[in-house]
Amino acid sequence: MADLEASRAGEHRGDDERKTAEQDADELDIEVRYRSAAGRTVTSSPGQMRGVPLEELASLSEPHAYQGRRSILTDWFCATNGVTVWCSSTVQMDAAMLLDFDADIVCFQSGVAELHWQHGSRQGTVRPAFFARTRDGRRFVIPHRSVSRAVWLEERVLRHSAAAAGWQIRPLHVPEGVLHSSLRSLAHFRGAEFAPGGHARQVLLDVFAVPRPLQEGAAVSGLGLPAAGHVWHLLWTGALDFDRTLPLLPTSRIWAGTRNDDSSGDNG
């Protein structure tokens, strides 16, 4: 009984702290630290970040492996804008893969900014997973999935910064199940070396104007051995489409997608 009462008292204190913090925004001091295009570390207020292309800048530092690290350090070569995106875990790498696959995203990068905050006697740092820009110029900040006990305050720091800087907050999405497996298969063909030329592209779009099995369409295209790689690449860019609720296999039925304007407009 005593433990229950103590727990309730702790919850009430936490609620009181949250209300106090949200009622007193003036006490929340935030600085954004990032690396300029010239390579210098810069510190600015969130309001000064409007229009700054963080998604194009270099990471503040590369993550390093260390003894006892629980997550796997890795990276993702981004076909969208041709840069390496450092990832502090396989979860973040899978999220990078999904961003790379998203035809609406034209540029993204990880580890490019830190939000250093102070609230009264408390202080900390929020390190977003990614910053990204869409085709229509919107800028996104994508936070890590946080397990911090002070997550409510970190979220408030992020909301306050985003409102001042003109960023939109986008949750960290990670592909799962069938879609994850399909994207892993497609990602092998995201490189420009698999992109078909103009003639081959049009041939494949014509072949798949009516849904048909992937390998069958590649075979009847008359493009020879490169045809299969071209098909997988066009699936990655969205020029060809597939049922994302089913496993993507050589026998899967695919069809011409909605992004058939020009290969220069596709990711990759």
Coordinates of C-alpha atoms in Angstrom, one line a residue:
M1 CA 0.0 0.0 0.0
A2 CA 2.8 2.4 0.9
D3 CA 4.5 1.6 -2.4
L4 CA 1.3 2.4 -4.3
E5 CA 0.9 5.7 -2.5
A6 CA 4.5 6.6 -3.2
S7 CA 4.1 5.7 -6.9
R8 CA 0.9 7.9 -7.1
A9 CA 2.8 10.7 -5.4
G10 CA 5.6 10.4 -7.9
E11 CA 3.1 10.5 -10.8
H12 CA 1.5 13.6 -9.3
R13 CA 4.9 15.3 -9.0
G14 CA 5.6 14.4 -12.6
D15 CA 2.3 15.9 -13.7
D16 CA 3.0 19.1 -11.7
E17 CA 6.4 19.4 -13.2
R18 CA 5.0 19.0 -16.7
K19 CA 2.3 21.6 -16.2
T20 CA 4.8 24.0 -14.8
A21 CA 7.2 23.5 -17.7
E22 CA 4.5 24.0 -20.3
Q23 CA 3.1 27.1 -18.6
D24 CA 6.5 28.7 -18.5
A25 CA 7.9 28.6 -22.0
D26 CA 10.2 31.6 -21.4
E27 CA 12.4 29.5 -19.1
L28 CA 13.1 27.0 -21.9
D29 CA 16.4 28.0 -23.5
I30 CA 17.3 26.2 -26.8
E31 CA 20.4 26.4 -29.0
V32 CA 20.8 24.5 -32.3
R33 CA 24.3 23.3 -33.0
Y34 CA 25.3 22.3 -36.6
R35 CA 28.1 22.4 -39.1
S36 CA 28.0 25.2 -41.7
A37 CA 28.7 24.6 -45.4
A38 CA 32.2 25.9 -44.7
G39 CA 32.7 23.1 -42.1
R40 CA 32.6 25.3 -39.0
T41 CA 30.5 24.4 -36.0
V42 CA 27.8 27.0 -35.6
T43 CA 25.4 27.7 -32.7
S44 CA 22.1 29.5 -33.4
S45 CA 18.7 30.0 -31.9
P46 CA 15.8 28.0 -33.5
G47 CA 14.4 31.1 -35.0
Q48 CA 17.6 31.7 -36.9
M49 CA 17.3 28.3 -38.6
R50 CA 14.6 29.2 -41.0
G51 CA 15.8 28.3 -44.5
V52 CA 19.0 26.7 -43.4
P53 CA 19.4 23.5 -45.4
L54 CA 20.4 21.1 -42.6
E55 CA 19.5 18.2 -44.8
E56 CA 22.4 19.1 -47.2
L57 CA 25.0 19.7 -44.6
A58 CA 27.7 17.4 -43.1
S59 CA 27.1 15.5 -39.9
L60 CA 28.5 17.1 -36.7
S61 CA 30.4 13.9 -36.2
E62 CA 30.4 10.3 -37.3
P63 CA 29.1 7.8 -34.7
H64 CA 31.8 5.5 -33.3
A65 CA 31.7 1.9 -32.1
Y66 CA 32.7 1.4 -28.5
Q67 CA 32.8 -1.5 -26.0
G68 CA 29.4 -2.2 -24.6
R69 CA 27.4 -0.4 -27.3
R70 CA 24.0 -2.1 -27.6
S71 CA 23.1 -0.9 -31.1
I72 CA 24.9 -1.8 -34.3
L73 CA 26.7 1.0 -36.0
T74 CA 26.1 1.1 -39.7
D75 CA 25.5 3.4 -42.7
W76 CA 23.2 3.7 -45.7
F77 CA 24.2 4.9 -49.1
C78 CA 21.4 7.2 -50.2
A79 CA 20.4 6.9 -53.8
T80 CA 18.2 9.9 -53.5
N81 CA 21.0 12.5 -53.1
G82 CA 24.1 10.3 -53.5
V83 CA 25.5 10.6 -50.0
T84 CA 26.3 8.3 -47.1
V85 CA 23.9 8.5 -44.2
W86 CA 25.4 7.4 -40.9
C87 CA 23.1 5.3 -38.7
S88 CA 23.5 4.5 -35.0
S89 CA 21.4 1.4 -35.2
T90 CA 19.8 -1.0 -37.7
V91 CA 16.4 0.5 -36.9
Q92 CA 17.7 3.9 -38.0
M93 CA 19.2 2.3 -41.1
D94 CA 15.8 0.7 -42.0
A95 CA 14.2 4.2 -41.5
A96 CA 16.8 5.6 -43.9
M97 CA 16.0 2.9 -46.4
L98 CA 12.3 4.0 -46.3
L99 CA 13.1 7.7 -46.7
D100 CA 15.3 6.8 -49.6
F101 CA 12.4 4.9 -51.2
D102 CA 10.0 7.7 -50.6
A103 CA 9.6 9.6 -53.9
D104 CA 8.5 12.7 -52.1
I105 CA 11.8 13.1 -50.3
V106 CA 14.6 14.7 -52.4
C107 CA 17.3 15.1 -49.7
F108 CA 18.0 13.9 -46.2
Q109 CA 20.9 13.4 -43.8
S110 CA 21.5 12.2 -40.3
G111 CA 23.4 13.6 -37.3
V112 CA 23.5 17.2 -38.7
A113 CA 22.1 19.1 -35.7
E114 CA 21.8 18.9 -31.9
L115 CA 19.2 20.8 -29.8
H116 CA 20.9 21.8 -26.6
W117 CA 18.3 22.9 -24.0
Q118 CA 18.1 24.2 -20.5
H119 CA 15.0 24.5 -18.3
G120 CA 15.7 25.9 -14.9
S121 CA 18.4 23.6 -13.3
R122 CA 17.8 20.9 -15.9
Q123 CA 19.6 20.6 -19.2
G124 CA 20.1 18.1 -22.0
T125 CA 20.5 17.5 -25.7
V126 CA 18.1 16.2 -28.3
R127 CA 19.7 14.6 -31.3
P128 CA 17.1 14.1 -34.2
A129 CA 17.6 11.0 -36.4
F130 CA 17.2 12.9 -39.7
F131 CA 16.5 16.2 -41.4
A132 CA 14.8 15.9 -44.8
R133 CA 13.3 18.1 -47.5
T134 CA 10.4 17.3 -49.8
R135 CA 9.9 18.1 -53.5
D136 CA 7.7 21.0 -52.6
G137 CA 10.3 22.5 -50.2
R138 CA 8.9 21.4 -46.8
R139 CA 11.6 20.6 -44.2
F140 CA 11.1 17.7 -41.8
V141 CA 12.8 16.9 -38.5
I142 CA 12.6 13.2 -37.7
P143 CA 13.3 12.3 -34.1
H144 CA 14.6 9.0 -32.8
R145 CA 12.2 6.7 -30.9
S146 CA 12.9 7.9 -27.4
V147 CA 12.8 5.8 -24.2
S148 CA 13.9 8.6 -22.0
R149 CA 12.0 9.2 -18.8
A150 CA 12.0 12.9 -19.7
V151 CA 10.6 12.2 -23.2
W152 CA 7.7 14.7 -22.6
L153 CA 10.3 17.5 -22.2
E154 CA 12.4 16.3 -25.2
E155 CA 9.2 16.4 -27.3
R156 CA 8.4 19.9 -26.1
V157 CA 12.0 21.0 -27.0
L158 CA 11.5 19.6 -30.4
R159 CA 8.0 21.2 -30.9
H160 CA 9.3 24.6 -29.7
S161 CA 12.3 24.4 -32.0
A162 CA 10.3 23.2 -35.0
A163 CA 7.8 26.0 -34.6
A164 CA 10.5 28.6 -34.6
A165 CA 12.6 27.1 -37.4
G166 CA 9.8 26.2 -39.7
W167 CA 10.3 22.4 -39.6
Q168 CA 7.5 19.9 -39.6
I169 CA 7.9 17.0 -37.2
R170 CA 7.6 13.6 -38.8
P171 CA 7.7 10.3 -36.8
L172 CA 10.4 7.8 -37.4
H173 CA 8.8 5.2 -39.6
V174 CA 10.4 1.8 -40.0
P175 CA 9.3 -0.7 -42.6
E176 CA 8.2 -4.0 -41.1
G177 CA 7.2 -7.5 -42.3
V178 CA 6.5 -8.0 -45.9
L179 CA 7.3 -4.4 -46.9
H180 CA 10.7 -4.6 -45.1
S181 CA 11.6 -7.7 -47.0
S182 CA 10.5 -6.2 -50.3
L183 CA 12.5 -3.0 -49.8
R184 CA 15.6 -4.9 -48.9
S185 CA 15.3 -6.8 -52.2
L186 CA 14.7 -3.6 -54.2
A187 CA 17.5 -1.7 -52.5
H188 CA 20.1 -3.8 -54.1
F189 CA 19.1 -2.3 -57.4
R190 CA 18.8 1.4 -56.3
G191 CA 22.1 2.4 -57.8
A192 CA 22.4 4.4 -61.0
E193 CA 24.2 1.4 -62.7
F194 CA 20.8 -0.4 -62.9
A195 CA 18.9 2.6 -64.4
P196 CA 17.7 2.0 -67.9
G197 CA 18.3 4.4 -70.7
G198 CA 15.4 6.3 -72.3
H199 CA 14.6 3.6 -74.9
A200 CA 14.8 0.7 -72.4
R201 CA 12.7 2.6 -69.9
Q202 CA 9.9 3.2 -72.4
V203 CA 10.0 -0.4 -73.5
L204 CA 9.5 -1.6 -70.0
L205 CA 6.8 0.8 -69.2
D206 CA 5.0 -0.4 -72.3
V207 CA 5.5 -4.0 -71.4
F208 CA 4.0 -3.4 -67.9
A209 CA 1.2 -1.2 -69.1
V210 CA -0.9 -4.2 -68.2
P211 CA 0.0 -6.0 -64.9
R212 CA 2.1 -9.1 -65.5
P213 CA 4.8 -11.2 -63.6
L214 CA 8.1 -9.4 -63.2
Q215 CA 10.4 -12.1 -64.7
E216 CA 7.9 -12.7 -67.6
G217 CA 7.9 -9.0 -68.5
A218 CA 11.7 -8.8 -68.4
A219 CA 12.0 -11.8 -70.6
V220 CA 9.6 -10.6 -73.3
S221 CA 11.0 -7.0 -73.3
G222 CA 13.8 -8.0 -75.7
L223 CA 16.4 -6.1 -73.6
G224 CA 18.4 -9.2 -72.7
L225 CA 20.2 -9.8 -69.4
P226 CA 20.1 -6.2 -68.1
A227 CA 16.3 -6.2 -68.3
A228 CA 15.7 -7.7 -64.9
G229 CA 18.0 -5.2 -63.1
H230 CA 16.2 -2.4 -65.0
V231 CA 12.8 -3.7 -63.8
W232 CA 13.9 -3.8 -60.1
H233 CA 15.4 -0.3 -60.4
L234 CA 12.1 1.0 -61.8
L235 CA 10.3 -0.6 -59.0
W236 CA 12.6 1.2 -56.5
T237 CA 12.0 4.6 -58.2
G238 CA 8.2 4.1 -58.4
A239 CA 8.1 4.1 -62.2
L240 CA 6.8 0.5 -61.8
D241 CA 4.6 -0.5 -58.9
F242 CA 3.6 -3.6 -56.9
D243 CA 1.3 -4.8 -54.2
R244 CA 3.1 -3.9 -51.0
T245 CA 1.0 -6.2 -48.9
L246 CA 2.5 -9.3 -50.7
P247 CA 6.1 -10.6 -50.9
L248 CA 7.9 -9.1 -53.9
L249 CA 9.2 -12.1 -55.9
P250 CA 10.2 -12.6 -59.6
T251 CA 6.8 -14.1 -60.1
S252 CA 4.9 -11.1 -58.6
R253 CA 2.6 -9.1 -60.8
I254 CA 3.8 -5.6 -61.4
W255 CA 2.6 -2.6 -63.4
A256 CA 3.4 0.8 -64.6
G257 CA 3.2 3.2 -61.7
T258 CA 2.3 6.9 -61.4
R259 CA 5.9 8.3 -61.7
N260 CA 6.5 7.9 -65.4
D261 CA 7.5 11.4 -66.3
D262 CA 11.2 11.1 -66.7
S263 CA 14.0 9.0 -65.1
S264 CA 15.7 12.2 -63.8
G265 CA 12.8 12.8 -61.5
D266 CA 13.0 9.4 -59.8
N267 CA 14.9 8.6 -56.7
G268 CA 18.2 7.1 -57.6

